[in-house]
């Protein structure tokens, strides 16, 4: 155990170095620190791998990296001064602007002094006798705390497919999720991009615009992308946002996706294709996620979805000059919105450029990397640079990296062997006093993230306040509540079209990961009411323990991966 400098913190709870250790200094970790330290007066240590705040927005610096939520709602709502002082410049914030915003918040709230940067959590273990967490870091230190909060984001563990001889490639190779901080020079280079998810769709047009000799895109599955219609925000727009900010944010916080947009029609099932086009066209012209909300049953009704998907395929056919290429870019394998729906700026048009080409790896698979480039079944392609836009070990990847151990030394890895099991996506049976901000089985990636984050951070800090006020030492989800939530999550997902797609929502992008729908698909409004109700009912589904000695009850040991129906 190392010496802890406690000068900057408030009173330390007897027996631990900190009241709370938080992992991560992105949107969640920063707000968690502020709530716990400045509003509850607790001693908090935040541990962050990067050398600055920002989380996702620290790492994802690739050309074209931009948030698909509109800037005025991709922000904190809890602080009026921050809302008034910060002015977004464009409709969607680009990565540097979001990063700057989070740096601004960190400065305004004086958060940096309680963050250990360039420090990685290597393990977190619950000590049953003491009823505390011991959090170890890669610098050899370890600290104890009463509560352990993960604020690690949902897309923080870059995924690199196991391509044969990947390391043989002698040119430059970058993963979009770990993009260099120094400028990357594209001039006269032969560049490959592997992957056409939301990231590939952002990076491809930007790289094509650079002075590259040629750009070759390796596509496994095409994606439906809707135009972002990105542009600077005018003074009038910003004034109107400011004048109505409270109402806008309240609407976002009480909506299904965390966005203040109106839904359109109930269904497209009984509409002709012409009527569907008429309904969709204004939303297409307006751009952005309003398109998703044109029909309320988009994600539960195959007939509606097929019409919307066909509309989108037709848009691709209208834009791409080469009809064969257009068909390759038009998805037929999944329904629109069942994979994360990307927004784009000039994505499809980019394929009309002479120096841009597509390799469909379902027809011509990648066999291996070579020192000069990529060998497919049919061809050898030479490159100076390969960009991997191959996604993330989403939602559970970063949590599983950390060697988290609960009661009886049960590891998270063992517990989630058959897929994540949580109570409300916030807490785990067998892991007392641990909370997961935007954890698996919470709405997280199916919503505008800052909204989901604020709901969680506020719930966790209100809960800790309740525990402190009521002299409760330990809180733990019951096994029954966890099972019920896991079953509920699965049952709600099965009522939707989400489960029909091979997506990262289903963990399908990572070989050997159990196929299970991971975020909570019931809507952020419904979900938020549920967690508030749980608290109002005296933390229904949780066991609250006043003395640490009550812990470790005989016959109530955490079980390995028990799913309902196993
Ligand atoms: P995604 O959405 O997981 O996309 C990854 C892409 O990489 C996708 O097109 C994959 O094809 C492709 N991929 C993955 N493995 C391979 C192999 N082995 N060969 C060829 N192509 C491959 O990640 P993104 O970074 O685009 O987006 C993640 C989220 O970050 C995004 O939704 C935003 O919320 C921010 P596939 O579709 O699986 O066939």
Coordinates of C-alpha atoms and ligand atoms in Angstrom, one line a residue:
X1 CA 0.0 0.0 0.0
X2 CA 1.4 3.4 -0.9
X3 CA 1.3 6.7 1.0
X4 CA -1.7 8.6 -0.2
X5 CA -1.7 12.4 -0.4
X6 CA -5.0 13.4 1.0
X7 CA -4.6 17.1 1.1
X8 CA -6.8 17.9 -1.8
X9 CA -9.6 15.7 -0.6
X10 CA -12.2 16.0 2.2
X11 CA -12.6 13.7 5.1
X12 CA -11.5 10.2 4.3
X13 CA -13.8 7.5 5.6
X14 CA -12.2 5.6 8.4
X15 CA -10.2 2.6 7.1
X16 CA -9.9 3.5 3.5
X17 CA -7.7 5.7 1.4
X18 CA -10.7 7.2 -0.5
X19 CA -14.4 7.0 -0.2
X20 CA -14.7 6.4 -3.9
X21 CA -12.3 5.3 -6.7
X22 CA -13.6 6.1 -10.2
X23 CA -12.0 4.7 -13.3
X24 CA -12.0 7.0 -16.4
X25 CA -12.0 10.8 -17.0
X26 CA -14.4 11.1 -19.9
X27 CA -17.9 12.5 -19.8
X28 CA -18.9 10.0 -17.0
X29 CA -15.8 10.2 -14.8
X30 CA -15.7 13.9 -14.8
X31 CA -19.3 14.4 -13.7
X32 CA -19.0 11.5 -11.2
X33 CA -16.0 13.3 -9.6
X34 CA -17.8 16.6 -9.4
X35 CA -21.0 15.1 -7.9
X36 CA -19.2 13.0 -5.3
X37 CA -16.6 15.5 -4.4
X38 CA -18.3 18.9 -4.7
X39 CA -21.9 18.0 -3.8
X40 CA -21.4 15.1 -1.3
X41 CA -18.0 16.2 0.1
X42 CA -16.5 12.7 -0.4
X43 CA -12.9 11.9 -1.1
X44 CA -12.5 10.7 -4.6
X45 CA -9.7 9.5 -6.8
X46 CA -10.1 9.2 -10.5
X47 CA -7.7 7.0 -12.4
X48 CA -7.2 7.7 -16.1
X49 CA -5.0 5.9 -18.7
X50 CA -4.6 9.0 -21.0
X51 CA -2.5 12.1 -20.1
X52 CA -5.6 14.3 -20.2
X53 CA -9.4 14.2 -19.8
X54 CA -11.7 13.3 -22.7
X55 CA -12.2 9.5 -22.8
X56 CA -13.4 8.5 -26.2
X57 CA -12.7 12.0 -27.5
X58 CA -9.1 11.8 -26.3
X59 CA -8.4 8.6 -28.3
X60 CA -10.5 8.9 -31.5
X61 CA -8.6 11.6 -33.4
X62 CA -8.8 10.2 -36.9
X63 CA -9.7 12.6 -39.8
X64 CA -13.4 13.2 -39.8
X65 CA -14.0 12.1 -36.2
X66 CA -17.1 13.8 -35.2
X67 CA -20.1 13.2 -32.9
X68 CA -23.3 12.1 -34.6
X69 CA -25.4 13.7 -31.9
X70 CA -26.0 17.4 -32.4
X71 CA -23.7 19.5 -30.4
X72 CA -26.2 21.5 -28.3
X73 CA -27.5 18.2 -26.9
X74 CA -24.2 16.4 -26.7
X75 CA -23.2 18.1 -23.5
X76 CA -23.9 18.3 -19.8
X77 CA -27.1 19.8 -18.6
X78 CA -26.5 20.0 -14.9
X79 CA -24.7 23.3 -14.8
X80 CA -26.3 26.5 -16.1
X81 CA -23.0 28.5 -16.1
X82 CA -21.3 25.9 -18.3
X83 CA -24.4 25.9 -20.6
X84 CA -24.3 29.6 -20.9
X85 CA -20.5 30.0 -21.2
X86 CA -19.9 27.3 -23.8
X87 CA -20.9 28.0 -27.4
X88 CA -20.8 25.2 -30.0
X89 CA -19.6 26.3 -33.4
X90 CA -21.1 23.6 -35.6
X91 CA -24.2 21.5 -35.9
X92 CA -22.2 18.3 -34.9
X93 CA -19.1 18.8 -32.8
X94 CA -15.8 17.6 -34.3
X95 CA -13.5 15.6 -32.0
X96 CA -11.2 18.6 -31.2
X97 CA -14.2 20.7 -30.1
X98 CA -15.7 17.9 -27.8
X99 CA -12.2 17.5 -26.3
X100 CA -11.9 21.2 -25.8
X101 CA -15.4 21.2 -24.1
X102 CA -14.4 18.5 -21.7
X103 CA -11.1 20.3 -20.9
X104 CA -13.1 23.5 -20.3
X105 CA -15.5 21.6 -17.9
X106 CA -12.5 20.1 -16.1
X107 CA -11.0 23.6 -15.6
X108 CA -14.3 25.2 -14.6
X109 CA -14.9 22.6 -12.0
X110 CA -11.3 22.2 -11.0
X111 CA -11.4 18.5 -11.6
X112 CA -7.8 17.7 -12.7
X113 CA -6.3 17.8 -9.2
X114 CA -8.1 14.6 -8.3
X115 CA -7.3 12.7 -11.4
X116 CA -4.2 10.4 -11.7
X117 CA -3.4 10.6 -15.4
X118 CA -1.3 8.1 -17.4
X119 CA -2.3 5.5 -14.9
X120 CA -4.1 2.3 -15.8
X121 CA -6.1 0.1 -13.4
X122 CA -4.7 -3.4 -13.5
X123 CA -7.1 -4.9 -10.9
X124 CA -9.9 -4.1 -8.5
X125 CA -10.7 -6.6 -5.8
X126 CA -13.4 -6.6 -3.2
X127 CA -12.2 -7.4 0.3
X128 CA -15.0 -9.2 2.1
X129 CA -13.6 -8.8 5.6
X130 CA -13.1 -5.1 5.3
X131 CA -16.0 -4.5 3.0
X132 CA -13.7 -2.3 0.8
X133 CA -12.2 -2.3 -2.7
X134 CA -8.5 -2.4 -3.4
X135 CA -7.7 -0.8 -6.7
X136 CA -4.2 -1.6 -8.2
X137 CA -2.6 0.4 -10.9
X138 CA 0.2 -0.2 -13.4
X139 CA 2.6 2.1 -11.6
X140 CA 2.7 -0.4 -8.8
X141 CA 0.4 1.5 -6.5
X142 CA -2.8 0.3 -4.8
X143 CA -5.4 2.2 -2.9
X144 CA -8.5 1.2 -1.0
X145 CA -12.0 2.7 -1.2
X146 CA -15.5 2.1 0.0
X147 CA -17.0 2.4 -3.4
X148 CA -15.7 1.5 -6.9
X149 CA -17.2 3.1 -9.9
X150 CA -16.3 2.3 -13.5
X151 CA -16.7 5.2 -15.9
X152 CA -14.8 3.6 -18.8
X153 CA -17.2 4.3 -21.7
X154 CA -18.7 1.7 -24.0
X155 CA -16.3 1.9 -26.9
X156 CA -12.8 2.2 -25.4
X157 CA -11.1 -1.1 -26.2
X158 CA -10.1 -1.0 -29.9
X159 CA -10.5 -4.3 -31.8
X160 CA -7.9 -5.5 -34.2
X161 CA -9.0 -8.6 -36.1
X162 CA -6.6 -11.5 -36.0
X163 CA -5.4 -11.0 -39.6
X164 CA -2.7 -13.4 -40.6
X165 CA 0.8 -11.9 -40.5
X166 CA -0.5 -8.5 -39.4
X167 CA 2.9 -7.5 -38.1
X168 CA 4.6 -8.3 -41.3
X169 CA 3.3 -5.1 -42.9
X170 CA 6.2 -2.6 -43.1
X171 CA 4.2 0.5 -43.8
X172 CA 2.3 2.7 -41.4
X173 CA -0.6 1.2 -39.7
X174 CA -3.2 2.9 -37.4
X175 CA -6.3 1.9 -35.6
X176 CA -8.8 4.8 -35.7
X177 CA -9.5 4.3 -32.0
X178 CA -5.8 4.9 -31.1
X179 CA -5.0 7.6 -33.7
X180 CA -1.6 9.3 -33.3
X181 CA -1.5 12.8 -31.7
X182 CA 1.0 14.1 -34.3
X183 CA -0.3 14.9 -37.7
X184 CA -0.4 12.0 -40.2
X185 CA 0.9 12.7 -43.6
X186 CA -1.1 11.2 -46.4
X187 CA 0.6 12.9 -49.4
X188 CA 1.1 10.6 -52.4
X189 CA 0.4 7.5 -50.3
X190 CA -1.4 4.4 -51.2
X191 CA -3.9 4.0 -48.4
X192 CA -6.2 1.1 -47.3
X193 CA -9.1 1.5 -44.9
X194 CA -10.5 -1.7 -43.5
X195 CA -14.0 -1.4 -42.1
X196 CA -17.2 0.5 -43.1
X197 CA -18.9 1.1 -39.7
X198 CA -19.7 4.5 -38.4
X199 CA -16.0 5.3 -38.1
X200 CA -15.0 4.0 -41.6
X201 CA -17.9 6.1 -43.0
X202 CA -16.4 9.2 -41.4
X203 CA -12.8 8.6 -42.2
X204 CA -13.0 7.4 -45.8
X205 CA -14.2 10.7 -47.4
X206 CA -11.7 12.7 -45.4
X207 CA -8.8 10.5 -46.5
X208 CA -10.0 10.5 -50.1
X209 CA -9.9 14.4 -49.9
X210 CA -6.2 14.3 -48.9
X211 CA -3.5 14.2 -51.6
X212 CA -3.4 10.4 -51.5
X213 CA -2.3 8.4 -54.6
X214 CA -5.1 6.0 -54.1
X215 CA -7.6 4.8 -51.5
X216 CA -8.8 1.2 -51.3
X217 CA -11.6 0.4 -49.0
X218 CA -12.0 -3.2 -47.7
X219 CA -15.7 -3.8 -47.0
X220 CA -17.2 -6.8 -45.3
X221 CA -20.7 -5.5 -44.7
X222 CA -22.2 -2.4 -46.3
X223 CA -24.0 0.0 -44.0
X224 CA -27.0 2.4 -44.4
X225 CA -25.8 5.9 -43.8
X226 CA -28.0 9.0 -43.7
X227 CA -26.6 12.5 -44.5
X228 CA -25.5 14.5 -41.5
X229 CA -26.0 17.9 -43.3
X230 CA -23.2 19.2 -41.2
X231 CA -22.7 23.0 -41.2
X232 CA -21.7 25.8 -38.9
X233 CA -24.4 27.0 -36.4
X234 CA -25.5 30.5 -37.2
X235 CA -25.8 33.2 -34.5
X236 CA -29.6 33.1 -34.8
X237 CA -29.7 29.3 -34.3
X238 CA -27.5 29.6 -31.2
X239 CA -29.6 32.4 -29.8
X240 CA -32.7 30.3 -30.3
X241 CA -31.0 27.3 -28.6
X242 CA -30.0 29.4 -25.7
X243 CA -33.5 30.9 -25.4
X244 CA -35.1 27.4 -25.2
X245 CA -32.3 25.4 -23.7
X246 CA -34.1 24.2 -20.6
X247 CA -37.1 23.0 -22.6
X248 CA -34.8 21.3 -25.2
X249 CA -32.8 19.5 -22.6
X250 CA -35.8 18.4 -20.7
X251 CA -37.3 16.9 -23.8
X252 CA -34.1 15.1 -24.6
X253 CA -33.9 13.7 -21.0
X254 CA -37.5 12.4 -21.3
X255 CA -37.3 10.8 -24.7
X256 CA -36.5 7.3 -25.9
X257 CA -33.1 8.0 -27.5
X258 CA -32.0 11.1 -25.4
X259 CA -32.8 13.4 -28.3
X260 CA -35.5 16.1 -28.4
X261 CA -36.9 15.1 -31.7
X262 CA -40.5 14.4 -32.6
X263 CA -41.5 11.0 -34.0
X264 CA -43.4 11.0 -37.3
X265 CA -45.8 8.4 -38.3
X266 CA -46.9 5.3 -36.3
X267 CA -46.0 2.9 -39.1
X268 CA -45.1 2.5 -42.7
X269 CA -46.6 -0.9 -43.0
X270 CA -49.8 0.3 -44.6
X271 CA -48.2 3.0 -46.7
X272 CA -47.3 2.7 -50.4
X273 CA -43.6 3.2 -51.3
X274 CA -44.5 6.7 -52.7
X275 CA -46.1 7.7 -49.4
X276 CA -43.1 6.4 -47.5
X277 CA -40.8 8.5 -49.7
X278 CA -42.9 11.5 -49.1
X279 CA -42.7 10.9 -45.3
X280 CA -39.0 10.3 -45.3
X281 CA -37.8 13.0 -47.8
X282 CA -38.1 16.0 -45.4
X283 CA -36.1 14.1 -42.7
X284 CA -33.6 13.0 -45.3
X285 CA -33.1 16.7 -46.4
X286 CA -32.9 17.8 -42.8
X287 CA -30.3 15.1 -42.1
X288 CA -29.2 13.5 -38.8
X289 CA -31.0 11.2 -36.4
X290 CA -34.4 12.7 -36.9
X291 CA -34.5 10.3 -39.9
X292 CA -34.5 7.4 -37.4
X293 CA -37.7 8.6 -35.8
X294 CA -39.8 8.9 -39.0
X295 CA -41.8 5.8 -38.1
X296 CA -42.4 4.7 -34.5
X297 CA -42.3 1.0 -35.3
X298 CA -39.0 1.1 -37.4
X299 CA -37.2 -1.3 -35.0
X300 CA -40.1 -3.6 -34.3
X301 CA -41.9 -4.0 -37.6
X302 CA -40.2 -5.7 -40.6
X303 CA -42.6 -4.2 -43.1
X304 CA -41.9 -0.7 -42.0
X305 CA -38.2 -1.3 -41.8
X306 CA -38.0 -2.9 -45.2
X307 CA -39.6 0.1 -46.8
X308 CA -37.2 2.5 -45.1
X309 CA -34.3 0.3 -45.9
X310 CA -35.3 0.2 -49.6
X311 CA -35.6 4.0 -49.6
X312 CA -32.0 4.2 -48.3
X313 CA -30.8 1.6 -50.9
X314 CA -32.3 3.7 -53.6
X315 CA -30.5 6.8 -52.4
X316 CA -27.2 4.9 -52.6
X317 CA -28.1 3.7 -56.2
X318 CA -28.9 7.4 -57.1
X319 CA -25.6 8.6 -55.8
X320 CA -23.0 6.0 -56.9
X321 CA -22.3 6.2 -60.6
X322 CA -21.2 2.5 -61.1
X323 CA -24.4 0.4 -60.7
X324 CA -22.4 -2.7 -59.7
X325 CA -20.5 -0.8 -57.0
X326 CA -23.8 0.8 -55.8
X327 CA -25.2 -2.7 -55.3
X328 CA -22.1 -3.7 -53.3
X329 CA -22.6 -0.6 -51.1
X330 CA -26.3 -1.2 -50.6
X331 CA -27.0 -3.4 -47.6
X332 CA -29.3 -6.4 -48.0
X333 CA -28.2 -8.4 -45.0
X334 CA -29.7 -6.4 -42.2
X335 CA -32.5 -4.0 -41.4
X336 CA -31.8 -0.3 -41.1
X337 CA -31.0 0.8 -37.5
X338 CA -30.3 -2.8 -36.2
X339 CA -26.6 -1.9 -36.4
X340 CA -25.5 1.5 -35.2
X341 CA -26.9 3.8 -37.9
X342 CA -24.1 6.1 -39.1
X343 CA -24.4 9.6 -40.4
X344 CA -22.3 10.6 -43.4
X345 CA -20.9 13.6 -45.3
X346 CA -20.2 12.7 -48.9
X347 CA -19.5 9.0 -48.1
X348 CA -21.2 7.5 -51.2
X349 CA -20.1 10.2 -53.5
X350 CA -16.5 9.4 -52.6
X351 CA -16.7 6.2 -54.5
X352 CA -17.2 8.2 -57.8
X353 CA -13.7 9.5 -57.4
X354 CA -11.2 7.7 -59.8
X355 CA -8.6 7.2 -57.0
X356 CA -11.1 5.4 -54.7
X357 CA -12.0 1.7 -55.0
X358 CA -13.7 -0.9 -53.0
X359 CA -12.8 -4.5 -52.3
X360 CA -15.7 -6.6 -51.2
X361 CA -14.1 -9.1 -48.8
X362 CA -17.1 -11.4 -48.9
X363 CA -16.2 -12.0 -52.6
X364 CA -12.4 -11.6 -52.3
X365 CA -11.4 -12.3 -48.7
X366 CA -8.3 -11.0 -47.0
X367 CA -5.9 -13.9 -46.7
X368 CA -3.0 -12.2 -45.0
X369 CA -0.9 -9.1 -44.6
X370 CA 2.4 -8.9 -46.4
X371 CA 5.4 -6.6 -45.9
X372 CA 4.1 -4.5 -48.8
X373 CA 0.3 -4.7 -48.2
X374 CA -2.6 -7.1 -48.3
X375 CA -3.0 -10.4 -50.0
X376 CA -6.6 -11.3 -50.8
X377 CA -7.8 -14.5 -52.5
X378 CA -7.5 -12.9 -55.9
X379 CA -5.0 -10.1 -55.7
X380 CA -2.0 -8.6 -53.9
X381 CA -2.5 -4.9 -53.0
X382 CA 0.5 -2.7 -52.2
X383 CA 0.0 0.1 -49.6
X384 CA 2.0 2.7 -47.7
X385 CA -0.6 3.0 -45.0
X386 CA -3.3 0.7 -43.6
X387 CA -6.1 2.2 -41.5
X388 CA -8.0 -0.2 -39.3
X389 CA -11.5 1.1 -38.7
X390 CA -12.4 -2.3 -37.3
X391 CA -14.3 -1.2 -34.2
X392 CA -14.2 -2.0 -30.5
X393 CA -14.6 -4.8 -28.0
X394 CA -17.7 -2.9 -27.1
X395 CA -19.5 -2.4 -23.8
X396 CA -17.8 -5.2 -21.8
X397 CA -14.3 -5.2 -23.3
X398 CA -12.8 -2.5 -21.1
X399 CA -14.4 -3.8 -17.9
X400 CA -13.1 -7.3 -18.6
X401 CA -9.6 -6.0 -19.2
X402 CA -9.4 -4.8 -15.6
X403 CA -9.4 -8.0 -13.6
X404 CA -12.3 -7.0 -11.4
X405 CA -12.9 -9.5 -8.6
X406 CA -16.0 -9.6 -6.3
X407 CA -16.9 -11.7 -3.4
X408 CA -15.1 -15.0 -3.1
X409 CA -12.6 -13.8 -5.6
X410 CA -15.1 -14.3 -8.4
X411 CA -13.8 -12.6 -11.5
X412 CA -16.0 -10.5 -13.8
X413 CA -14.7 -12.7 -16.6
X414 CA -16.1 -15.8 -14.9
X415 CA -19.4 -14.2 -14.0
X416 CA -20.0 -13.0 -17.6
X417 CA -18.8 -16.2 -19.2
X418 CA -22.2 -16.5 -21.0
X419 CA -22.7 -12.8 -21.5
X420 CA -23.2 -9.9 -19.1
X421 CA -25.5 -10.2 -16.2
X422 CA -26.3 -7.0 -14.2
X423 CA -29.0 -5.4 -12.3
X424 CA -30.2 -2.3 -14.2
X425 CA -26.9 -2.2 -16.0
X426 CA -25.6 -0.5 -12.9
X427 CA -24.7 -3.1 -10.3
X428 CA -23.8 -6.7 -10.0
X429 CA -24.6 -9.5 -7.6
X430 CA -21.4 -10.6 -6.0
X431 CA -19.7 -7.2 -6.4
X432 CA -21.0 -5.0 -3.5
X433 CA -20.4 -1.2 -3.6
X434 CA -19.5 -1.3 -7.3
X435 CA -21.4 0.7 -9.9
X436 CA -21.0 0.7 -13.7
X437 CA -21.7 4.0 -15.4
X438 CA -23.4 3.2 -18.7
X439 CA -22.7 -0.5 -18.1
X440 CA -24.0 -3.4 -20.2
X441 CA -27.8 -3.8 -20.0
X442 CA -28.3 0.0 -19.6
X443 CA -29.5 2.1 -22.6
X444 CA -26.0 3.6 -23.2
X445 CA -25.1 3.3 -26.9
X446 CA -28.7 3.3 -27.9
X447 CA -29.1 6.8 -26.7
X448 CA -27.4 10.2 -26.8
X449 CA -24.6 9.3 -24.4
X450 CA -24.4 12.4 -22.2
X451 CA -28.1 12.0 -21.3
X452 CA -27.6 8.3 -20.3
X453 CA -24.4 9.3 -18.4
X454 CA -26.1 12.1 -16.4
X455 CA -29.0 9.8 -15.4
X456 CA -26.5 7.2 -14.2
X457 CA -24.1 9.5 -12.4
X458 CA -27.0 11.2 -10.6
X459 CA -28.5 7.9 -9.6
X460 CA -25.2 6.6 -8.3
X461 CA -24.4 9.8 -6.3
X462 CA -27.9 9.9 -4.9
X463 CA -27.6 6.3 -3.9
X464 CA -24.2 6.8 -2.2
X465 CA -25.7 9.8 -0.4
X466 CA -28.6 7.7 0.8
X467 CA -26.2 5.0 2.0
X468 CA -24.0 7.5 3.9
X469 CA -27.1 9.2 5.4
X470 CA -28.6 5.9 6.5
X471 CA -25.3 4.4 7.7
X472 CA -25.4 1.6 5.2
X473 CA -22.0 0.1 4.6
X474 CA -22.8 -2.2 1.7
X475 CA -25.1 -2.3 -1.2
X476 CA -25.4 -5.3 -3.5
X477 CA -27.8 -6.4 -6.2
X478 CA -29.6 -9.6 -5.3
X479 CA -29.2 -12.6 -7.4
X480 CA -32.9 -12.7 -8.2
X481 CA -33.0 -9.1 -9.3
X482 CA -30.0 -9.5 -11.5
X483 CA -31.5 -12.6 -13.1
X484 CA -34.8 -10.9 -13.6
X485 CA -33.1 -7.8 -15.3
X486 CA -31.0 -10.0 -17.5
X487 CA -34.1 -11.9 -18.6
X488 CA -36.0 -8.7 -19.1
X489 CA -33.2 -7.2 -21.2
X490 CA -33.2 -10.3 -23.4
X491 CA -37.0 -10.5 -23.7
X492 CA -37.3 -6.8 -24.7
X493 CA -34.5 -7.2 -27.3
X494 CA -36.3 -10.3 -28.7
X495 CA -39.3 -8.1 -29.4
X496 CA -37.2 -5.9 -31.6
X497 CA -35.4 -6.4 -34.9
X498 CA -32.1 -5.7 -33.2
X499 CA -31.5 -9.4 -32.6
X500 CA -31.7 -10.1 -36.4
X501 CA -28.4 -8.4 -37.2
X502 CA -24.8 -9.5 -36.7
X503 CA -23.8 -6.4 -34.9
X504 CA -21.5 -5.2 -32.1
X505 CA -24.7 -4.6 -30.1
X506 CA -25.0 -8.4 -30.2
X507 CA -21.2 -8.9 -29.5
X508 CA -21.0 -10.5 -33.0
X509 CA -18.0 -8.5 -34.0
X510 CA -15.6 -10.3 -31.5
X511 CA -15.0 -14.0 -32.2
X512 CA -15.7 -16.2 -29.2
X513 CA -17.8 -13.6 -27.4
X514 CA -21.2 -15.0 -26.5
X515 CA -24.0 -13.7 -28.8
X516 CA -26.2 -11.7 -26.7
X517 CA -27.9 -8.3 -27.1
X518 CA -26.0 -6.1 -24.7
X519 CA -27.5 -2.6 -24.3
X520 CA -31.0 -2.1 -22.8
X521 CA -33.4 -1.5 -25.7
X522 CA -36.5 -0.4 -23.8
X523 CA -35.8 3.4 -24.2
X524 CA -34.0 5.8 -22.0
X525 CA -37.2 7.4 -20.7
X526 CA -38.7 4.2 -19.5
X527 CA -35.3 3.0 -18.1
X528 CA -34.8 6.2 -16.2
X529 CA -38.2 6.0 -14.6
X530 CA -37.3 2.4 -13.6
X531 CA -34.1 3.2 -11.8
X532 CA -35.7 6.1 -10.0
X533 CA -38.6 3.9 -8.9
X534 CA -36.1 1.3 -7.6
X535 CA -34.5 4.0 -5.5
X536 CA -37.9 5.3 -4.3
X537 CA -38.9 1.9 -3.2
X538 CA -35.9 1.8 -0.8
X539 CA -33.6 0.2 -3.4
X540 CA -35.8 -2.7 -4.4
X541 CA -33.7 -5.6 -5.7
X542 CA -30.7 -4.6 -3.7
X543 CA -29.5 -5.9 -0.3
X544 CA -28.4 -3.1 2.0
X545 CA -26.1 -4.1 4.9
X546 CA -25.4 -2.0 7.9
X547 CA -22.3 -3.8 9.2
X548 CA -19.5 -5.3 7.2
X549 CA -19.6 -8.4 9.4
X550 CA -23.0 -9.3 8.0
X551 CA -21.4 -10.0 4.7
X552 CA -20.3 -13.4 3.2
X553 CA -23.5 -15.2 4.2
X554 CA -23.2 -19.0 4.2
X555 CA -25.0 -20.6 1.3
X556 CA -25.3 -17.3 -0.6
X557 CA -22.1 -17.4 -2.7
X558 CA -22.0 -15.8 -6.1
X559 CA -22.5 -18.2 -8.9
X560 CA -20.7 -18.5 -12.2
X561 CA -22.7 -17.3 -15.1
X562 CA -26.2 -18.4 -14.2
X563 CA -28.7 -17.3 -16.7
X564 CA -32.4 -17.8 -16.3
X565 CA -33.4 -21.0 -18.0
X566 CA -29.9 -22.6 -17.8
Ligands
LIG1 P1 -17.9 -1.0 -36.1 O1 -19.2 -0.5 -36.2 O2 -17.7 -2.3 -35.3 O3 -17.3 -1.3 -37.5 C1 -16.2 -2.1 -37.7 C2 -16.0 -2.3 -39.2 O4 -14.9 -3.2 -39.4 C3 -17.2 -3.1 -39.8 O5 -17.4 -2.6 -41.1 C4 -16.7 -4.5 -39.8 O6 -17.4 -5.3 -40.7 C5 -15.3 -4.3 -40.1 N1 -14.5 -5.5 -39.8 C6 -14.3 -6.0 -38.6 N2 -13.5 -7.1 -38.6 C7 -13.2 -7.3 -39.9 C8 -12.5 -8.2 -40.7 N3 -11.9 -9.2 -40.0 N4 -12.4 -8.1 -42.0 C9 -13.0 -7.1 -42.6 N5 -13.7 -6.1 -42.0 C10 -13.8 -6.2 -40.7 O7 -16.9 0.0 -35.4 P2 -16.8 1.6 -35.7 O8 -15.5 2.1 -35.1 O9 -17.1 1.9 -37.1 O10 -18.0 2.1 -34.9 C11 -18.1 1.9 -33.5 C12 -18.8 3.0 -32.8 O11 -18.0 4.0 -32.4 C13 -19.8 3.7 -33.6 O12 -21.0 3.0 -33.8 C14 -20.0 5.0 -32.9 O13 -20.9 4.8 -31.8 C15 -18.7 5.2 -32.4 P3 -18.8 -6.0 -40.4 O14 -19.8 -4.9 -40.4 O15 -18.6 -6.6 -39.0 O16 -19.0 -7.1 -41.4

